[in-house]
């Protein structure tokens, strides 16, 4: 009888040890699971935050892509209607739209606008500052940093206005791009042609824009 009782006690001790071991192992797994659970919980929060962004006002993109490729080919544009006494090179393959005396070429985030009009006098730094700048301030969203200067191009003297402004919101993504503008005003014999080049502020389009503005010529 004593032997039986001792075996019973030993059995109980072994069971207790096994239970304790299992409990310790389970506790360790539970701790690991808790860590994983916390990490998993943080992921949906980020997704939820990103998903709610479209409901907020679209921010201005400060550093979007917009560089014109170095191997871009340029072709001569000659207007076929209205005042036709000029030519200018534009990037080949860009989309073209014409509305009256204004023609626009676009590709991705870059834009070239060409507008012709009759004028009784040549534009000056003062006329652009006093007339054109106020007009653009009312037309361009967040218009800023206007600077007027007189520059020389192959066609002769031009009044250059540089400034910044926000683009229209993309109809699909709602994104707004911060653009840099170069507006050249050329004049000859009662005709003024305004050549406006624009693209993202941080795009490196100095060389392409120089090709376009230097290519302008009267005919």
PDB file of C-alpha atoms in Angstrom:
ATOM      1  CA  UNK A   1       0.000   0.000   0.000  1.00  0.00           C
ATOM      2  CA  UNK A   2       2.855   2.346   0.804  1.00  0.00           C
ATOM      3  CA  UNK A   3       4.473   1.583  -2.586  1.00  0.00           C
ATOM      4  CA  UNK A   4       1.253   2.394  -4.420  1.00  0.00           C
ATOM      5  CA  UNK A   5       0.870   5.715  -2.630  1.00  0.00           C
ATOM      6  CA  UNK A   6       4.476   6.692  -3.465  1.00  0.00           C
ATOM      7  CA  UNK A   7       3.956   5.909  -7.143  1.00  0.00           C
ATOM      8  CA  UNK A   8       0.819   7.992  -7.108  1.00  0.00           C
ATOM      9  CA  UNK A   9       2.672  10.935  -5.618  1.00  0.00           C
ATOM     10  CA  UNK A  10       5.462  10.640  -8.190  1.00  0.00           C
ATOM     11  CA  UNK A  11       2.897  10.509 -10.952  1.00  0.00           C
ATOM     12  CA  UNK A  12       1.236  13.652  -9.672  1.00  0.00           C
ATOM     13  CA  UNK A  13       4.586  15.439  -9.493  1.00  0.00           C
ATOM     14  CA  UNK A  14       5.446  14.444 -13.083  1.00  0.00           C
ATOM     15  CA  UNK A  15       2.055  15.620 -14.309  1.00  0.00           C
ATOM     16  CA  UNK A  16       2.483  18.920 -12.519  1.00  0.00           C
ATOM     17  CA  UNK A  17       5.916  19.366 -14.089  1.00  0.00           C
ATOM     18  CA  UNK A  18       4.553  18.621 -17.546  1.00  0.00           C
ATOM     19  CA  UNK A  19       1.682  21.039 -17.059  1.00  0.00           C
ATOM     20  CA  UNK A  20       4.075  23.743 -15.853  1.00  0.00           C
ATOM     21  CA  UNK A  21       6.328  23.149 -18.852  1.00  0.00           C
ATOM     22  CA  UNK A  22       3.418  23.353 -21.260  1.00  0.00           C
ATOM     23  CA  UNK A  23       2.176  26.450 -19.503  1.00  0.00           C
ATOM     24  CA  UNK A  24       5.593  28.093 -19.778  1.00  0.00           C
ATOM     25  CA  UNK A  25       5.852  27.212 -23.457  1.00  0.00           C
ATOM     26  CA  UNK A  26       2.343  28.518 -24.111  1.00  0.00           C
ATOM     27  CA  UNK A  27       3.177  31.731 -22.306  1.00  0.00           C
ATOM     28  CA  UNK A  28       6.179  32.262 -24.553  1.00  0.00           C
ATOM     29  CA  UNK A  29       4.091  31.709 -27.695  1.00  0.00           C
ATOM     30  CA  UNK A  30       1.466  34.028 -26.367  1.00  0.00           C
ATOM     31  CA  UNK A  31       4.064  36.742 -25.911  1.00  0.00           C
ATOM     32  CA  UNK A  32       5.264  36.256 -29.477  1.00  0.00           C
ATOM     33  CA  UNK A  33       1.729  36.249 -30.767  1.00  0.00           C
ATOM     34  CA  UNK A  34       1.051  39.463 -28.907  1.00  0.00           C
ATOM     35  CA  UNK A  35       3.949  41.171 -30.683  1.00  0.00           C
ATOM     36  CA  UNK A  36       2.780  39.943 -34.065  1.00  0.00           C
ATOM     37  CA  UNK A  37      -0.738  41.039 -33.315  1.00  0.00           C
ATOM     38  CA  UNK A  38       0.455  44.563 -32.441  1.00  0.00           C
ATOM     39  CA  UNK A  39       2.376  44.840 -35.699  1.00  0.00           C
ATOM     40  CA  UNK A  40      -0.580  43.554 -37.659  1.00  0.00           C
ATOM     41  CA  UNK A  41      -2.807  46.101 -35.998  1.00  0.00           C
ATOM     42  CA  UNK A  42      -0.564  48.979 -37.086  1.00  0.00           C
ATOM     43  CA  UNK A  43      -0.751  48.037 -40.764  1.00  0.00           C
ATOM     44  CA  UNK A  44      -4.528  48.514 -41.178  1.00  0.00           C
ATOM     45  CA  UNK A  45      -4.208  51.901 -39.452  1.00  0.00           C
ATOM     46  CA  UNK A  46      -1.742  53.090 -42.111  1.00  0.00           C
ATOM     47  CA  UNK A  47      -3.929  51.728 -44.891  1.00  0.00           C
ATOM     48  CA  UNK A  48      -6.945  53.421 -43.416  1.00  0.00           C
ATOM     49  CA  UNK A  49      -5.077  56.707 -43.184  1.00  0.00           C
ATOM     50  CA  UNK A  50      -3.942  56.489 -46.801  1.00  0.00           C
ATOM     51  CA  UNK A  51      -7.420  55.555 -47.902  1.00  0.00           C
ATOM     52  CA  UNK A  52      -8.875  58.663 -46.284  1.00  0.00           C
ATOM     53  CA  UNK A  53      -6.453  61.025 -48.080  1.00  0.00           C
ATOM     54  CA  UNK A  54      -8.657  61.553 -51.176  1.00  0.00           C
ATOM     55  CA  UNK A  55     -11.293  63.073 -48.927  1.00  0.00           C
ATOM     56  CA  UNK A  56      -8.897  65.861 -47.974  1.00  0.00           C
ATOM     57  CA  UNK A  57      -7.886  68.789 -50.179  1.00  0.00           C
ATOM     58  CA  UNK A  58      -5.341  67.748 -52.803  1.00  0.00           C
ATOM     59  CA  UNK A  59      -1.847  68.938 -51.783  1.00  0.00           C
ATOM     60  CA  UNK A  60       0.603  70.525 -54.189  1.00  0.00           C
ATOM     61  CA  UNK A  61       3.190  68.054 -55.487  1.00  0.00           C
ATOM     62  CA  UNK A  62       6.541  69.672 -54.664  1.00  0.00           C
ATOM     63  CA  UNK A  63       8.859  67.313 -56.538  1.00  0.00           C
ATOM     64  CA  UNK A  64       6.991  65.499 -59.327  1.00  0.00           C
ATOM     65  CA  UNK A  65       8.689  64.024 -62.411  1.00  0.00           C
ATOM     66  CA  UNK A  66       8.714  66.263 -65.463  1.00  0.00           C
ATOM     67  CA  UNK A  67      12.110  66.238 -67.146  1.00  0.00           C
ATOM     68  CA  UNK A  68      11.941  66.322 -70.935  1.00  0.00           C
ATOM     69  CA  UNK A  69      14.179  63.500 -72.283  1.00  0.00           C
ATOM     70  CA  UNK A  70      17.631  64.500 -73.559  1.00  0.00           C
ATOM     71  CA  UNK A  71      16.935  62.704 -76.846  1.00  0.00           C
ATOM     72  CA  UNK A  72      13.681  64.585 -77.482  1.00  0.00           C
ATOM     73  CA  UNK A  73      13.242  65.554 -81.144  1.00  0.00           C
ATOM     74  CA  UNK A  74      11.941  69.027 -82.024  1.00  0.00           C
ATOM     75  CA  UNK A  75       9.992  69.921 -85.166  1.00  0.00           C
ATOM     76  CA  UNK A  76       8.963  73.259 -86.661  1.00  0.00           C
ATOM     77  CA  UNK A  77       5.449  74.520 -85.990  1.00  0.00           C
ATOM     78  CA  UNK A  78       3.930  76.995 -88.450  1.00  0.00           C
ATOM     79  CA  UNK A  79       0.412  78.241 -87.755  1.00  0.00           C
ATOM     80  CA  UNK A  80      -2.067  77.737 -90.570  1.00  0.00           C
ATOM     81  CA  UNK A  81      -4.730  80.160 -89.378  1.00  0.00           C
ATOM     82  CA  UNK A  82      -4.863  83.660 -87.954  1.00  0.00           C
ATOM     83  CA  UNK A  83      -1.479  85.367 -87.896  1.00  0.00           C
ATOM     84  CA  UNK A  84       0.951  83.038 -89.669  1.00  0.00           C
ATOM     85  CA  UNK A  85       4.064  85.181 -89.772  1.00  0.00           C
ATOM     86  CA  UNK A  86       6.185  83.152 -87.368  1.00  0.00           C
ATOM     87  CA  UNK A  87       7.577  79.690 -86.702  1.00  0.00           C
ATOM     88  CA  UNK A  88       8.824  77.913 -83.576  1.00  0.00           C
ATOM     89  CA  UNK A  89      10.139  74.460 -82.784  1.00  0.00           C
ATOM     90  CA  UNK A  90       8.107  72.207 -80.483  1.00  0.00           C
ATOM     91  CA  UNK A  91       8.749  68.680 -79.158  1.00  0.00           C
ATOM     92  CA  UNK A  92       7.688  66.010 -81.613  1.00  0.00           C
ATOM     93  CA  UNK A  93       4.791  63.802 -80.509  1.00  0.00           C
ATOM     94  CA  UNK A  94       3.207  66.209 -78.031  1.00  0.00           C
ATOM     95  CA  UNK A  95      -0.580  66.586 -78.045  1.00  0.00           C
ATOM     96  CA  UNK A  96      -1.811  69.739 -79.802  1.00  0.00           C
ATOM     97  CA  UNK A  97      -4.959  71.782 -79.271  1.00  0.00           C
ATOM     98  CA  UNK A  98      -5.936  75.069 -80.921  1.00  0.00           C
ATOM     99  CA  UNK A  99      -8.465  77.603 -79.729  1.00  0.00           C
ATOM    100  CA  UNK A 100      -8.645  80.736 -81.858  1.00  0.00           C
ATOM    101  CA  UNK A 101      -5.244  82.430 -81.887  1.00  0.00           C
ATOM    102  CA  UNK A 102      -3.849  80.190 -79.139  1.00  0.00           C
ATOM    103  CA  UNK A 103      -2.205  76.817 -79.707  1.00  0.00           C
ATOM    104  CA  UNK A 104      -1.115  74.538 -76.854  1.00  0.00           C
ATOM    105  CA  UNK A 105       1.240  71.556 -76.908  1.00  0.00           C
ATOM    106  CA  UNK A 106       1.240  69.221 -73.895  1.00  0.00           C
ATOM    107  CA  UNK A 107       2.964  66.059 -72.733  1.00  0.00           C
ATOM    108  CA  UNK A 108       2.570  64.632 -69.234  1.00  0.00           C
ATOM    109  CA  UNK A 109       3.328  67.573 -66.913  1.00  0.00           C
ATOM    110  CA  UNK A 110       4.871  69.954 -69.455  1.00  0.00           C
ATOM    111  CA  UNK A 111       3.135  72.565 -71.585  1.00  0.00           C
ATOM    112  CA  UNK A 112       3.877  75.058 -74.371  1.00  0.00           C
ATOM    113  CA  UNK A 113       1.354  77.791 -75.159  1.00  0.00           C
ATOM    114  CA  UNK A 114       1.640  80.059 -78.202  1.00  0.00           C
ATOM    115  CA  UNK A 115      -0.666  83.068 -78.517  1.00  0.00           C
ATOM    116  CA  UNK A 116      -0.677  85.692 -81.258  1.00  0.00           C
ATOM    117  CA  UNK A 117      -2.377  89.090 -81.182  1.00  0.00           C
ATOM    118  CA  UNK A 118      -2.226  92.505 -82.803  1.00  0.00           C
ATOM    119  CA  UNK A 119      -0.554  95.212 -80.718  1.00  0.00           C
ATOM    120  CA  UNK A 120      -0.055  98.929 -81.231  1.00  0.00           C
ATOM    121  CA  UNK A 121       3.291  98.977 -79.426  1.00  0.00           C
ATOM    122  CA  UNK A 122       6.044  96.588 -78.405  1.00  0.00           C
ATOM    123  CA  UNK A 123       5.806  95.135 -74.890  1.00  0.00           C
ATOM    124  CA  UNK A 124       8.162  96.558 -72.283  1.00  0.00           C
ATOM    125  CA  UNK A 125       9.194  95.519 -68.811  1.00  0.00           C
ATOM    126  CA  UNK A 126       6.839  98.153 -67.437  1.00  0.00           C
ATOM    127  CA  UNK A 127       3.829  97.118 -69.533  1.00  0.00           C
ATOM    128  CA  UNK A 128       4.264  93.454 -68.591  1.00  0.00           C
ATOM    129  CA  UNK A 129       4.653  94.353 -64.905  1.00  0.00           C
ATOM    130  CA  UNK A 130       1.662  96.686 -64.828  1.00  0.00           C
ATOM    131  CA  UNK A 131      -0.719  94.800 -67.128  1.00  0.00           C
ATOM    132  CA  UNK A 132       0.218  91.147 -67.602  1.00  0.00           C
ATOM    133  CA  UNK A 133       1.238  90.344 -64.015  1.00  0.00           C
ATOM    134  CA  UNK A 134      -2.099  91.512 -62.494  1.00  0.00           C
ATOM    135  CA  UNK A 135      -3.989  89.512 -65.132  1.00  0.00           C
ATOM    136  CA  UNK A 136      -2.059  86.335 -64.393  1.00  0.00           C
ATOM    137  CA  UNK A 137      -2.418  86.867 -60.662  1.00  0.00           C
ATOM    138  CA  UNK A 138      -6.171  86.579 -61.130  1.00  0.00           C
ATOM    139  CA  UNK A 139      -5.950  83.571 -63.490  1.00  0.00           C
ATOM    140  CA  UNK A 140      -3.174  81.356 -62.061  1.00  0.00           C
ATOM    141  CA  UNK A 141      -3.739  79.570 -58.759  1.00  0.00           C
ATOM    142  CA  UNK A 142      -1.214  80.615 -56.091  1.00  0.00           C
ATOM    143  CA  UNK A 143       0.599  82.907 -58.512  1.00  0.00           C
ATOM    144  CA  UNK A 144       3.971  83.896 -57.030  1.00  0.00           C
ATOM    145  CA  UNK A 145       7.513  85.174 -57.607  1.00  0.00           C
ATOM    146  CA  UNK A 146       6.994  87.237 -60.782  1.00  0.00           C
ATOM    147  CA  UNK A 147      10.211  88.549 -62.313  1.00  0.00           C
ATOM    148  CA  UNK A 148      10.382  90.626 -65.485  1.00  0.00           C
ATOM    149  CA  UNK A 149      13.492  91.069 -67.628  1.00  0.00           C
ATOM    150  CA  UNK A 150      14.498  91.892 -71.191  1.00  0.00           C
ATOM    151  CA  UNK A 151      16.386  89.078 -72.936  1.00  0.00           C
ATOM    152  CA  UNK A 152      17.950  88.405 -76.306  1.00  0.00           C
ATOM    153  CA  UNK A 153      16.924  85.467 -78.433  1.00  0.00           C
ATOM    154  CA  UNK A 154      17.769  84.651 -82.033  1.00  0.00           C
ATOM    155  CA  UNK A 155      14.629  86.443 -83.211  1.00  0.00           C
ATOM    156  CA  UNK A 156      15.700  89.565 -81.328  1.00  0.00           C
ATOM    157  CA  UNK A 157      14.635  91.220 -78.087  1.00  0.00           C
ATOM    158  CA  UNK A 158      11.891  89.653 -75.961  1.00  0.00           C
ATOM    159  CA  UNK A 159      10.350  90.550 -72.617  1.00  0.00           C
ATOM    160  CA  UNK A 160      10.622  87.536 -70.299  1.00  0.00           C
ATOM    161  CA  UNK A 161       8.298  87.027 -67.349  1.00  0.00           C
ATOM    162  CA  UNK A 162       9.073  84.131 -65.003  1.00  0.00           C
ATOM    163  CA  UNK A 163       6.724  83.078 -62.219  1.00  0.00           C
ATOM    164  CA  UNK A 164       5.286  80.096 -60.357  1.00  0.00           C
ATOM    165  CA  UNK A 165       1.768  78.773 -59.929  1.00  0.00           C
ATOM    166  CA  UNK A 166      -0.300  75.666 -59.252  1.00  0.00           C
ATOM    167  CA  UNK A 167      -1.577  73.552 -62.104  1.00  0.00           C
ATOM    168  CA  UNK A 168      -5.189  72.496 -62.372  1.00  0.00           C
ATOM    169  CA  UNK A 169      -5.991  69.345 -60.365  1.00  0.00           C
ATOM    170  CA  UNK A 170      -5.518  66.113 -62.281  1.00  0.00           C
ATOM    171  CA  UNK A 171      -9.012  64.857 -63.177  1.00  0.00           C
ATOM    172  CA  UNK A 172      -8.091  61.279 -62.180  1.00  0.00           C
ATOM    173  CA  UNK A 173      -5.736  61.568 -59.187  1.00  0.00           C
ATOM    174  CA  UNK A 174      -6.694  65.030 -57.976  1.00  0.00           C
ATOM    175  CA  UNK A 175      -3.002  65.924 -57.651  1.00  0.00           C
ATOM    176  CA  UNK A 176      -1.864  69.515 -58.133  1.00  0.00           C
ATOM    177  CA  UNK A 177       1.628  70.290 -59.448  1.00  0.00           C
ATOM    178  CA  UNK A 178       3.679  73.363 -58.606  1.00  0.00           C
ATOM    179  CA  UNK A 179       4.753  74.753 -61.977  1.00  0.00           C
ATOM    180  CA  UNK A 180       7.482  77.137 -63.126  1.00  0.00           C
ATOM    181  CA  UNK A 181       6.633  79.418 -66.060  1.00  0.00           C
ATOM    182  CA  UNK A 182       8.680  81.263 -68.687  1.00  0.00           C
ATOM    183  CA  UNK A 183       6.643  83.715 -70.768  1.00  0.00           C
ATOM    184  CA  UNK A 184       8.380  85.357 -73.733  1.00  0.00           C
ATOM    185  CA  UNK A 185       6.727  88.318 -75.483  1.00  0.00           C
ATOM    186  CA  UNK A 186       8.009  88.872 -79.051  1.00  0.00           C
ATOM    187  CA  UNK A 187       6.922  91.859 -81.147  1.00  0.00           C
ATOM    188  CA  UNK A 188       7.224  92.909 -84.782  1.00  0.00           C
ATOM    189  CA  UNK A 189       5.271  95.245 -87.069  1.00  0.00           C
ATOM    190  CA  UNK A 190       2.098  95.413 -84.984  1.00  0.00           C
ATOM    191  CA  UNK A 191       2.046  91.744 -84.038  1.00  0.00           C
ATOM    192  CA  UNK A 192       2.856  90.246 -80.634  1.00  0.00           C
ATOM    193  CA  UNK A 193       3.454  86.549 -80.059  1.00  0.00           C
ATOM    194  CA  UNK A 194       3.551  85.260 -76.486  1.00  0.00           C
ATOM    195  CA  UNK A 195       5.386  81.992 -75.942  1.00  0.00           C
ATOM    196  CA  UNK A 196       4.763  80.419 -72.519  1.00  0.00           C
ATOM    197  CA  UNK A 197       6.700  77.349 -71.377  1.00  0.00           C
ATOM    198  CA  UNK A 198       5.742  75.567 -68.170  1.00  0.00           C
ATOM    199  CA  UNK A 199       6.538  72.427 -66.185  1.00  0.00           C
ATOM    200  CA  UNK A 200       7.163  71.215 -62.628  1.00  0.00           C
ATOM    201  CA  UNK A 201       9.307  73.555 -60.537  1.00  0.00           C
ATOM    202  CA  UNK A 202      12.006  70.945 -59.899  1.00  0.00           C
ATOM    203  CA  UNK A 203      12.186  69.572 -63.444  1.00  0.00           C
ATOM    204  CA  UNK A 204      15.435  70.157 -65.310  1.00  0.00           C
ATOM    205  CA  UNK A 205      14.095  71.622 -68.543  1.00  0.00           C
ATOM    206  CA  UNK A 206      16.509  74.524 -68.989  1.00  0.00           C
ATOM    207  CA  UNK A 207      17.997  73.159 -72.224  1.00  0.00           C
ATOM    208  CA  UNK A 208      14.698  72.136 -73.905  1.00  0.00           C
ATOM    209  CA  UNK A 209      13.093  75.473 -73.051  1.00  0.00           C
ATOM    210  CA  UNK A 210      16.137  77.273 -74.475  1.00  0.00           C
ATOM    211  CA  UNK A 211      15.823  75.276 -77.707  1.00  0.00           C
ATOM    212  CA  UNK A 212      12.167  76.302 -78.037  1.00  0.00           C
ATOM    213  CA  UNK A 213      12.600  79.984 -77.170  1.00  0.00           C
ATOM    214  CA  UNK A 214      15.710  80.314 -79.374  1.00  0.00           C
ATOM    215  CA  UNK A 215      13.920  78.665 -82.299  1.00  0.00           C
ATOM    216  CA  UNK A 216      11.233  81.337 -82.499  1.00  0.00           C
ATOM    217  CA  UNK A 217      11.532  83.306 -85.727  1.00  0.00           C
ATOM    218  CA  UNK A 218       9.552  85.726 -87.878  1.00  0.00           C
ATOM    219  CA  UNK A 219       8.709  84.923 -91.512  1.00  0.00           C
TER     220      UNK A 219
END
